[in-house]
mmCIF file of C-alpha atoms and ligand atoms in Angstrom:
data_model
loop_
_atom_site.group_PDB
_atom_site.id
_atom_site.type_symbol
_atom_site.label_atom_id
_atom_site.label_comp_id
_atom_site.label_asym_id
_atom_site.label_seq_id
_atom_site.Cartn_x
_atom_site.Cartn_y
_atom_site.Cartn_z
ATOM 1 C CA MET A 1250 43.079 -8.173 -11.486
ATOM 2 C CA LYS A 1251 45.298 -5.875 -13.592
ATOM 3 C CA GLU A 1252 45.874 -2.368 -12.458
ATOM 4 C CA ILE A 1253 45.571 0.167 -15.437
ATOM 5 C CA PRO A 1254 47.011 3.596 -14.567
ATOM 6 C CA LEU A 1255 44.563 6.544 -15.104
ATOM 7 C CA THR A 1256 46.724 9.496 -16.084
ATOM 8 C CA GLY A 1257 44.106 12.030 -17.417
ATOM 9 C CA GLY A 1258 44.088 14.187 -14.317
ATOM 10 C CA ASP A 1259 46.607 16.711 -12.988
ATOM 11 C CA VAL A 1260 47.346 15.762 -9.504
ATOM 12 C CA THR A 1261 46.588 12.379 -7.987
ATOM 13 C CA GLU A 1262 49.463 9.978 -8.324
ATOM 14 C CA GLY A 1263 48.823 6.277 -8.174
ATOM 15 C CA LEU A 1264 45.327 6.398 -9.525
ATOM 16 C CA VAL A 1265 44.467 3.102 -11.241
ATOM 17 C CA ARG A 1266 41.556 1.291 -12.730
ATOM 18 C CA VAL A 1267 40.853 -2.234 -11.683
ATOM 19 C CA GLY A 1268 38.041 -3.884 -13.626
ATOM 20 C CA ASP A 1269 34.959 -1.743 -13.124
ATOM 21 C CA THR A 1270 36.392 0.120 -10.306
ATOM 22 C CA VAL A 1271 38.892 2.899 -9.602
ATOM 23 C CA ARG A 1272 41.392 3.013 -6.831
ATOM 24 C CA ARG A 1273 42.684 6.178 -5.572
ATOM 25 C CA PRO A 1274 44.970 7.036 -2.696
ATOM 26 C CA PRO A 1275 43.112 9.036 -0.048
ATOM 27 C CA GLY A 1276 43.104 12.782 -0.472
ATOM 28 C CA GLU A 1277 43.233 15.634 2.047
ATOM 29 C CA ARG A 1278 39.622 15.459 2.719
ATOM 30 C CA ASP A 1279 39.119 11.591 2.367
ATOM 31 C CA GLU A 1280 36.421 11.342 4.967
ATOM 32 C CA LEU A 1281 34.416 14.179 3.604
ATOM 33 C CA VAL A 1282 34.572 12.769 0.047
ATOM 34 C CA ARG A 1283 33.386 9.442 1.310
ATOM 35 C CA ALA A 1284 30.569 10.912 3.205
ATOM 36 C CA VAL A 1285 29.367 12.842 0.273
ATOM 37 C CA LEU A 1286 29.564 10.007 -2.158
ATOM 38 C CA LEU A 1287 27.574 7.883 0.348
ATOM 39 C CA HIS A 1288 25.003 10.690 0.617
ATOM 40 C CA LEU A 1289 24.696 10.982 -3.241
ATOM 41 C CA GLU A 1290 23.951 7.205 -3.313
ATOM 42 C CA SER A 1291 21.324 7.572 -0.602
ATOM 43 C CA VAL A 1292 19.400 10.270 -2.537
ATOM 44 C CA ARG A 1293 20.023 8.256 -5.897
ATOM 45 C CA PHE A 1294 21.995 10.864 -7.390
ATOM 46 C CA ASP A 1295 23.513 8.951 -10.440
ATOM 47 C CA GLY A 1296 26.054 11.736 -11.672
ATOM 48 C CA ALA A 1297 28.957 10.662 -9.390
ATOM 49 C CA PRO A 1298 30.931 7.532 -8.801
ATOM 50 C CA ARG A 1299 29.788 5.116 -5.949
ATOM 51 C CA PHE A 1300 32.105 4.751 -2.928
ATOM 52 C CA LEU A 1301 32.595 1.031 -2.709
ATOM 53 C CA GLY A 1302 34.919 0.982 0.315
ATOM 54 C CA VAL A 1303 38.639 1.018 1.088
ATOM 55 C CA ASP A 1304 40.885 -1.776 -0.388
ATOM 56 C CA SER A 1305 43.754 -3.678 1.254
ATOM 57 C CA ALA A 1306 46.162 -1.090 0.185
ATOM 58 C CA GLY A 1307 44.100 1.638 2.007
ATOM 59 C CA ARG A 1308 42.827 3.161 -1.174
ATOM 60 C CA GLN A 1309 39.458 4.415 -1.862
ATOM 61 C CA THR A 1310 37.529 2.162 -4.136
ATOM 62 C CA LEU A 1311 34.860 3.829 -6.413
ATOM 63 C CA SER A 1312 32.875 2.757 -9.342
ATOM 64 C CA TYR A 1313 34.314 3.294 -12.744
ATOM 65 C CA VAL A 1314 31.981 5.601 -14.589
ATOM 66 C CA GLU A 1315 31.859 4.631 -18.378
ATOM 67 C CA GLY A 1316 31.576 7.415 -20.717
ATOM 68 C CA GLU A 1317 33.834 10.104 -22.586
ATOM 69 C CA VAL A 1318 36.206 12.388 -20.594
ATOM 70 C CA ALA A 1319 38.081 15.256 -22.280
ATOM 71 C CA GLY A 1320 41.756 14.704 -22.385
ATOM 72 C CA ARG A 1321 44.640 16.498 -24.116
ATOM 73 C CA PRO A 1322 44.558 17.481 -26.757
ATOM 74 C CA ARG A 1323 41.058 18.593 -26.349
ATOM 75 C CA PRO A 1324 38.405 16.932 -28.357
ATOM 76 C CA GLY A 1325 36.707 18.925 -31.171
ATOM 77 C CA TRP A 1326 33.545 19.307 -29.018
ATOM 78 C CA ILE A 1327 35.357 21.005 -26.049
ATOM 79 C CA ALA A 1328 33.574 24.326 -26.561
ATOM 80 C CA ASP A 1329 30.149 23.083 -27.785
ATOM 81 C CA GLU A 1330 27.462 25.234 -26.156
ATOM 82 C CA ASP A 1331 25.019 22.440 -25.716
ATOM 83 C CA ARG A 1332 27.648 20.426 -23.772
ATOM 84 C CA MET A 1333 28.410 23.338 -21.698
ATOM 85 C CA ILE A 1334 24.808 23.779 -20.944
ATOM 86 C CA SER A 1335 24.592 20.191 -19.954
ATOM 87 C CA VAL A 1336 27.548 20.431 -17.575
ATOM 88 C CA ALA A 1337 25.871 23.456 -15.806
ATOM 89 C CA GLN A 1338 22.627 21.341 -15.517
ATOM 90 C CA LEU A 1339 24.639 18.576 -14.102
ATOM 91 C CA VAL A 1340 26.236 20.788 -11.564
ATOM 92 C CA ARG A 1341 22.777 22.212 -10.547
ATOM 93 C CA ALA A 1342 21.574 18.619 -9.963
ATOM 94 C CA TYR A 1343 24.591 17.870 -8.037
ATOM 95 C CA ASP A 1344 24.383 20.867 -5.813
ATOM 96 C CA ASP A 1345 20.621 20.217 -5.281
ATOM 97 C CA ALA A 1346 21.348 16.419 -4.384
ATOM 98 C CA VAL A 1347 24.305 17.508 -1.993
ATOM 99 C CA GLU A 1348 22.550 20.288 -0.249
ATOM 100 C CA GLY A 1349 20.666 17.872 2.180
ATOM 101 C CA PHE A 1350 23.968 16.476 3.243
ATOM 102 C CA GLY A 1351 24.371 19.822 4.973
ATOM 103 C CA ILE A 1352 27.718 21.209 6.141
ATOM 104 C CA PRO A 1353 29.536 18.964 8.523
ATOM 105 C CA ALA A 1354 30.993 20.307 11.641
ATOM 106 C CA GLY A 1355 34.633 20.053 12.563
ATOM 107 C CA LEU A 1356 36.127 19.621 9.014
ATOM 108 C CA PRO A 1357 39.820 20.018 8.874
ATOM 109 C CA ALA A 1358 40.731 23.366 7.550
ATOM 110 C CA PRO A 1359 41.671 23.387 3.996
ATOM 111 C CA ILE A 1360 45.340 23.617 3.248
ATOM 112 C CA GLU A 1361 45.695 27.362 2.753
ATOM 113 C CA PRO A 1362 48.188 29.873 3.692
ATOM 114 C CA PRO A 1363 47.656 31.254 7.217
ATOM 115 C CA GLY A 1364 46.157 34.645 7.304
ATOM 116 C CA LEU A 1365 44.161 34.649 3.973
ATOM 117 C CA PRO A 1366 41.309 37.297 4.253
ATOM 118 C CA ASP A 1367 37.876 35.900 4.715
ATOM 119 C CA LEU A 1368 35.792 36.438 1.663
ATOM 120 C CA ALA A 1369 32.363 36.925 3.489
ATOM 121 C CA ASP A 1370 30.676 34.354 1.341
ATOM 122 C CA PRO A 1371 28.860 31.886 3.669
ATOM 123 C CA PRO A 1372 28.843 28.370 2.415
ATOM 124 C CA GLU A 1373 25.524 26.765 1.353
ATOM 125 C CA LEU A 1374 26.612 23.326 0.488
ATOM 126 C CA VAL A 1375 29.513 20.926 -0.114
ATOM 127 C CA GLY A 1376 30.453 22.105 -3.659
ATOM 128 C CA HIS A 1377 32.490 19.993 -5.988
ATOM 129 C CA GLN A 1378 35.008 22.967 -6.788
ATOM 130 C CA ASP A 1379 37.100 21.166 -9.365
ATOM 131 C CA ILE A 1380 34.665 21.203 -12.480
ATOM 132 C CA THR A 1381 37.559 20.789 -15.128
ATOM 133 C CA PRO A 1382 37.031 19.124 -18.524
ATOM 134 C CA GLU A 1383 38.896 16.008 -17.029
ATOM 135 C CA ASN A 1384 36.382 15.820 -14.156
ATOM 136 C CA VAL A 1385 33.212 15.490 -16.224
ATOM 137 C CA VAL A 1386 32.151 12.185 -17.909
ATOM 138 C CA PHE A 1387 29.909 12.591 -20.854
ATOM 139 C CA ARG A 1388 27.399 10.117 -22.319
ATOM 140 C CA ASP A 1389 25.758 10.657 -25.679
ATOM 141 C CA GLY A 1390 26.974 14.329 -25.917
ATOM 142 C CA ARG A 1391 25.719 15.207 -22.501
ATOM 143 C CA ALA A 1392 27.403 15.687 -19.118
ATOM 144 C CA TYR A 1393 26.610 12.576 -17.279
ATOM 145 C CA ALA A 1394 28.625 12.514 -13.993
ATOM 146 C CA LEU A 1395 31.132 14.509 -11.985
ATOM 147 C CA ILE A 1396 34.319 12.650 -10.751
ATOM 148 C CA ASP A 1397 37.288 13.521 -8.639
ATOM 149 C CA PHE A 1398 35.812 15.074 -5.410
ATOM 150 C CA ASP A 1399 39.176 15.668 -3.876
ATOM 151 C CA LEU A 1400 38.633 19.422 -3.643
ATOM 152 C CA ALA A 1401 34.912 19.279 -2.377
ATOM 153 C CA ARG A 1402 34.228 21.658 0.211
ATOM 154 C CA PRO A 1403 31.685 24.001 1.837
ATOM 155 C CA VAL A 1404 30.905 26.980 -0.672
ATOM 156 C CA SER A 1405 28.143 29.105 -1.751
ATOM 157 C CA ARG A 1406 26.313 28.523 -4.983
ATOM 158 C CA ALA A 1407 27.895 31.665 -6.360
ATOM 159 C CA ARG A 1408 31.301 30.095 -5.665
ATOM 160 C CA GLU A 1409 30.500 26.820 -7.292
ATOM 161 C CA MET A 1410 29.206 28.927 -10.289
ATOM 162 C CA VAL A 1411 32.549 30.762 -10.447
ATOM 163 C CA ASN A 1412 34.448 27.277 -10.712
ATOM 164 C CA LEU A 1413 32.049 26.052 -13.301
ATOM 165 C CA MET A 1414 32.490 29.314 -15.412
ATOM 166 C CA LEU A 1415 36.352 29.222 -14.949
ATOM 167 C CA TRP A 1416 36.582 25.975 -16.600
ATOM 168 C CA TRP A 1417 33.730 25.926 -19.188
ATOM 169 C CA ALA A 1418 33.132 29.551 -20.253
ATOM 170 C CA PRO A 1419 36.085 29.546 -19.715
ATOM 171 C CA LEU A 1420 37.376 32.677 -17.826
ATOM 172 C CA GLY A 1421 40.896 33.963 -18.912
ATOM 173 C CA ASP A 1422 42.890 35.356 -21.771
ATOM 174 C CA ASP A 1423 42.687 33.430 -24.935
ATOM 175 C CA ALA A 1424 46.420 32.903 -24.951
ATOM 176 C CA ASP A 1425 46.113 30.954 -21.815
ATOM 177 C CA LEU A 1426 43.342 28.799 -23.059
ATOM 178 C CA ASP A 1427 43.271 25.625 -24.920
ATOM 179 C CA PRO A 1428 43.092 26.227 -28.652
ATOM 180 C CA GLY A 1429 39.531 24.857 -28.691
ATOM 181 C CA PHE A 1430 38.449 27.413 -26.128
ATOM 182 C CA ARG A 1431 39.934 30.502 -27.993
ATOM 183 C CA GLY A 1432 37.713 33.216 -29.525
ATOM 184 C CA LEU A 1433 34.591 32.455 -27.629
ATOM 185 C CA ASP A 1434 31.891 35.088 -26.614
ATOM 186 C CA ARG A 1435 32.467 34.547 -22.824
ATOM 187 C CA PRO A 1436 29.712 37.059 -21.565
ATOM 188 C CA ARG A 1437 27.343 35.059 -23.690
ATOM 189 C CA ARG A 1438 28.485 31.536 -22.419
ATOM 190 C CA CYS A 1439 28.437 32.801 -18.854
ATOM 191 C CA ARG A 1440 24.825 33.865 -19.326
ATOM 192 C CA LEU A 1441 24.022 30.459 -20.744
ATOM 193 C CA ILE A 1442 25.622 28.737 -17.796
ATOM 194 C CA ALA A 1443 23.939 30.860 -15.314
ATOM 195 C CA ASP A 1444 20.564 30.360 -16.890
ATOM 196 C CA ALA A 1445 21.072 26.593 -17.249
ATOM 197 C CA TYR A 1446 22.096 26.572 -13.515
ATOM 198 C CA ASP A 1447 19.147 28.895 -12.905
ATOM 199 C CA LEU A 1448 21.446 31.291 -10.664
ATOM 200 C CA SER A 1449 19.585 33.748 -8.427
ATOM 201 C CA LEU A 1450 19.828 37.544 -9.452
ATOM 202 C CA PRO A 1451 21.728 38.451 -6.228
ATOM 203 C CA ASP A 1452 24.294 35.702 -6.964
ATOM 204 C CA ARG A 1453 24.552 37.077 -10.685
ATOM 205 C CA GLN A 1454 25.102 40.634 -9.376
ATOM 206 C CA ARG A 1455 27.919 39.615 -6.946
ATOM 207 C CA LEU A 1456 29.539 36.885 -9.078
ATOM 208 C CA MET A 1457 32.451 38.773 -10.822
ATOM 209 C CA GLU A 1458 33.511 40.476 -7.476
ATOM 210 C CA LEU A 1459 33.630 36.972 -6.098
ATOM 211 C CA ALA A 1460 35.515 35.607 -9.138
ATOM 212 C CA ILE A 1461 38.115 38.356 -8.733
ATOM 213 C CA GLY A 1462 38.455 37.705 -5.015
ATOM 214 C CA LEU A 1463 38.551 33.899 -5.483
ATOM 215 C CA ASN A 1464 41.328 34.208 -8.186
ATOM 216 C CA GLU A 1465 43.536 36.324 -5.917
ATOM 217 C CA ARG A 1466 43.305 33.719 -3.183
ATOM 218 C CA ALA A 1467 43.892 30.860 -5.695
ATOM 219 C CA TRP A 1468 47.368 32.325 -6.220
ATOM 220 C CA HIS A 1469 48.284 32.436 -2.748
ATOM 221 C CA THR A 1470 46.809 28.850 -2.137
ATOM 222 C CA MET A 1471 48.472 27.322 -5.158
ATOM 223 C CA LYS A 1472 51.907 28.849 -3.944
ATOM 224 C CA TYR A 1473 51.301 27.672 -0.582
ATOM 225 C CA ARG A 1474 50.377 24.160 -1.555
ATOM 226 C CA THR A 1475 53.351 23.847 -3.931
ATOM 227 C CA GLU A 1476 55.673 24.894 -0.934
ATOM 228 C CA THR A 1477 54.024 22.485 1.633
ATOM 229 C CA LEU A 1478 52.754 19.637 -0.552
ATOM 230 C CA GLY A 1479 55.072 19.451 -3.501
ATOM 231 C CA GLY A 1480 54.121 16.672 -6.109
ATOM 232 C CA GLY A 1481 51.505 17.607 -8.753
ATOM 233 C CA TRP A 1482 51.114 21.132 -7.154
ATOM 234 C CA GLN A 1483 54.892 21.728 -7.521
ATOM 235 C CA ARG A 1484 54.685 20.496 -11.187
ATOM 236 C CA MET A 1485 51.793 22.896 -12.001
ATOM 237 C CA TRP A 1486 53.481 25.738 -10.381
ATOM 238 C CA SER A 1487 56.773 25.201 -12.316
ATOM 239 C CA GLU A 1488 54.626 24.963 -15.464
ATOM 240 C CA GLY A 1489 53.724 28.579 -14.836
ATOM 241 C CA VAL A 1490 50.273 28.241 -13.039
ATOM 242 C CA GLY A 1491 51.175 31.391 -10.800
ATOM 243 C CA GLU A 1492 51.714 33.650 -13.750
ATOM 244 C CA LYS A 1493 48.526 32.235 -15.386
ATOM 245 C CA ILE A 1494 46.584 33.269 -12.438
ATOM 246 C CA THR A 1495 48.045 36.766 -12.455
ATOM 247 C CA ARG A 1496 47.097 37.241 -16.121
ATOM 248 C CA ARG A 1497 43.637 35.869 -15.343
ATOM 249 C CA GLN A 1498 43.226 38.523 -12.650
ATOM 250 C CA ASP A 1499 43.762 41.169 -15.342
ATOM 251 C CA TRP A 1500 41.514 39.524 -17.751
ATOM 252 C CA LEU A 1501 38.787 39.225 -15.003
ATOM 253 C CA GLU A 1502 39.112 42.825 -13.927
ATOM 254 C CA SER A 1503 38.767 43.997 -17.623
ATOM 255 C CA HIS A 1504 35.917 41.849 -18.459
ATOM 256 C CA ALA A 1505 33.953 41.942 -15.143
ATOM 257 C CA ASP A 1506 31.523 44.640 -16.387
ATOM 258 C CA ALA A 1507 30.775 43.069 -19.623
ATOM 259 C CA ILE A 1508 30.066 39.602 -18.032
ATOM 260 C CA THR A 1509 27.896 40.999 -15.294
ATOM 261 C CA THR A 1510 25.846 43.119 -17.859
ATOM 262 C CA ALA A 1511 25.334 39.819 -19.673
ATOM 263 C CA LEU A 1512 24.316 37.906 -16.549
ATOM 264 C CA ILE A 1513 21.631 40.333 -15.323
ATOM 265 C CA ALA A 1514 20.326 41.814 -18.563
HETATM 266 N N1 LIG B 1944 35.386 6.984 -11.291
HETATM 267 C C1 LIG B 1944 35.899 7.264 -12.405
HETATM 268 N N2 LIG B 1944 35.258 6.745 -13.584
HETATM 269 C C2 LIG B 1944 35.690 7.013 -14.825
HETATM 270 N N3 LIG B 1944 36.914 7.716 -14.918
HETATM 271 C C3 LIG B 1944 37.613 8.056 -13.930
HETATM 272 C C4 LIG B 1944 37.199 7.826 -12.546
HETATM 273 N N4 LIG B 1944 37.961 8.407 -11.767
HETATM 274 C C5 LIG B 1944 38.939 8.929 -12.549
HETATM 275 N N5 LIG B 1944 38.838 8.660 -13.965
HETATM 276 C C6 LIG B 1944 39.675 8.931 -15.009
HETATM 277 O O1 LIG B 1944 40.923 9.334 -14.502
HETATM 278 C C7 LIG B 1944 41.349 10.644 -14.758
HETATM 279 C C8 LIG B 1944 42.023 11.193 -13.478
HETATM 280 O O2 LIG B 1944 41.217 10.948 -12.431
HETATM 281 P P1 LIG B 1944 40.868 12.147 -11.409
HETATM 282 O O3 LIG B 1944 40.090 11.418 -10.346
HETATM 283 O O4 LIG B 1944 40.343 13.390 -11.946
HETATM 284 O O5 LIG B 1944 42.330 12.371 -10.808
HETATM 285 P P2 LIG B 1944 43.144 13.761 -10.628
HETATM 286 O O6 LIG B 1944 42.980 14.021 -9.081
HETATM 287 O O7 LIG B 1944 44.482 13.458 -10.988
HETATM 288 O O8 LIG B 1944 42.590 14.890 -11.499
HETATM 289 C C9 LIG B 1944 40.036 11.366 -14.958
HETATM 290 O O9 LIG B 1944 40.084 12.499 -15.725
HETATM 291 C C10 LIG B 1944 39.158 10.201 -15.718
HETATM 292 O O10 LIG B 1944 39.602 10.296 -17.058
HETATM 293 MG MG1 LIG B 1945 40.818 15.305 -12.019
#
């Protein structure tokens, strides 16, 4: 059968669609992704591709999820509030569905620079952790499925929320955002996301401090991955992702109070 390259994402090379399946070269946490997808199937969570096995070329075979995925340029609906709320509801459903999977022992350590300080943010579940517009499939104007579990890892719900807000509020200076995401009321959107997810009060209170700590780590991790893995990481770094993260740090620090106020008001 014909192999059609899927080029919407940022990182994975060699990703193709074959009929109603997707084939992807194994990621760095292949076994975890496989086990998570099988768990989601066992609890009948429909908002993720099914893991169908490994093909003769050693690639993960997943079900192709029909629907609409935001590419570039961004579609006109990218900042639509109801869509954003539906993403937060889908992430809540995913987090609840994956919670029973637990946190497997003996996971290979994430590829991070040695000596990164600990965030004192104990994991609660295996979060998706890459909830970009490219990784959400919509149907009938609502978020239907998460795809691309390559960055899934044990995290707290608050950390999953930071990732969700990062991409969908989104967090950062207008100049660094897609045109469709500029000029938005971010404190309001963060509140809507937190409410749709039903985030706890203690998590709301500590969210921005965590966001700032994570953003700082992201800079070091991206740089390290660029140096050690190259490929798509190298491409993103040379496109200026490091400087963008630095600018986001300033933005987060100057908007933290307003967002926290909106979250807990
Ligand atoms: N299982 C799937 N069902 C539907 N579309 C998919 C699936 N997997 C990937 N795609 C499409 O391919 C694009 C890139 O895939 P993704 O898994 O996100 O790769 P990357 O790691 O490069 O981000 C997605 O944005 C989406 O449009
Ligand atoms: Mg992707």
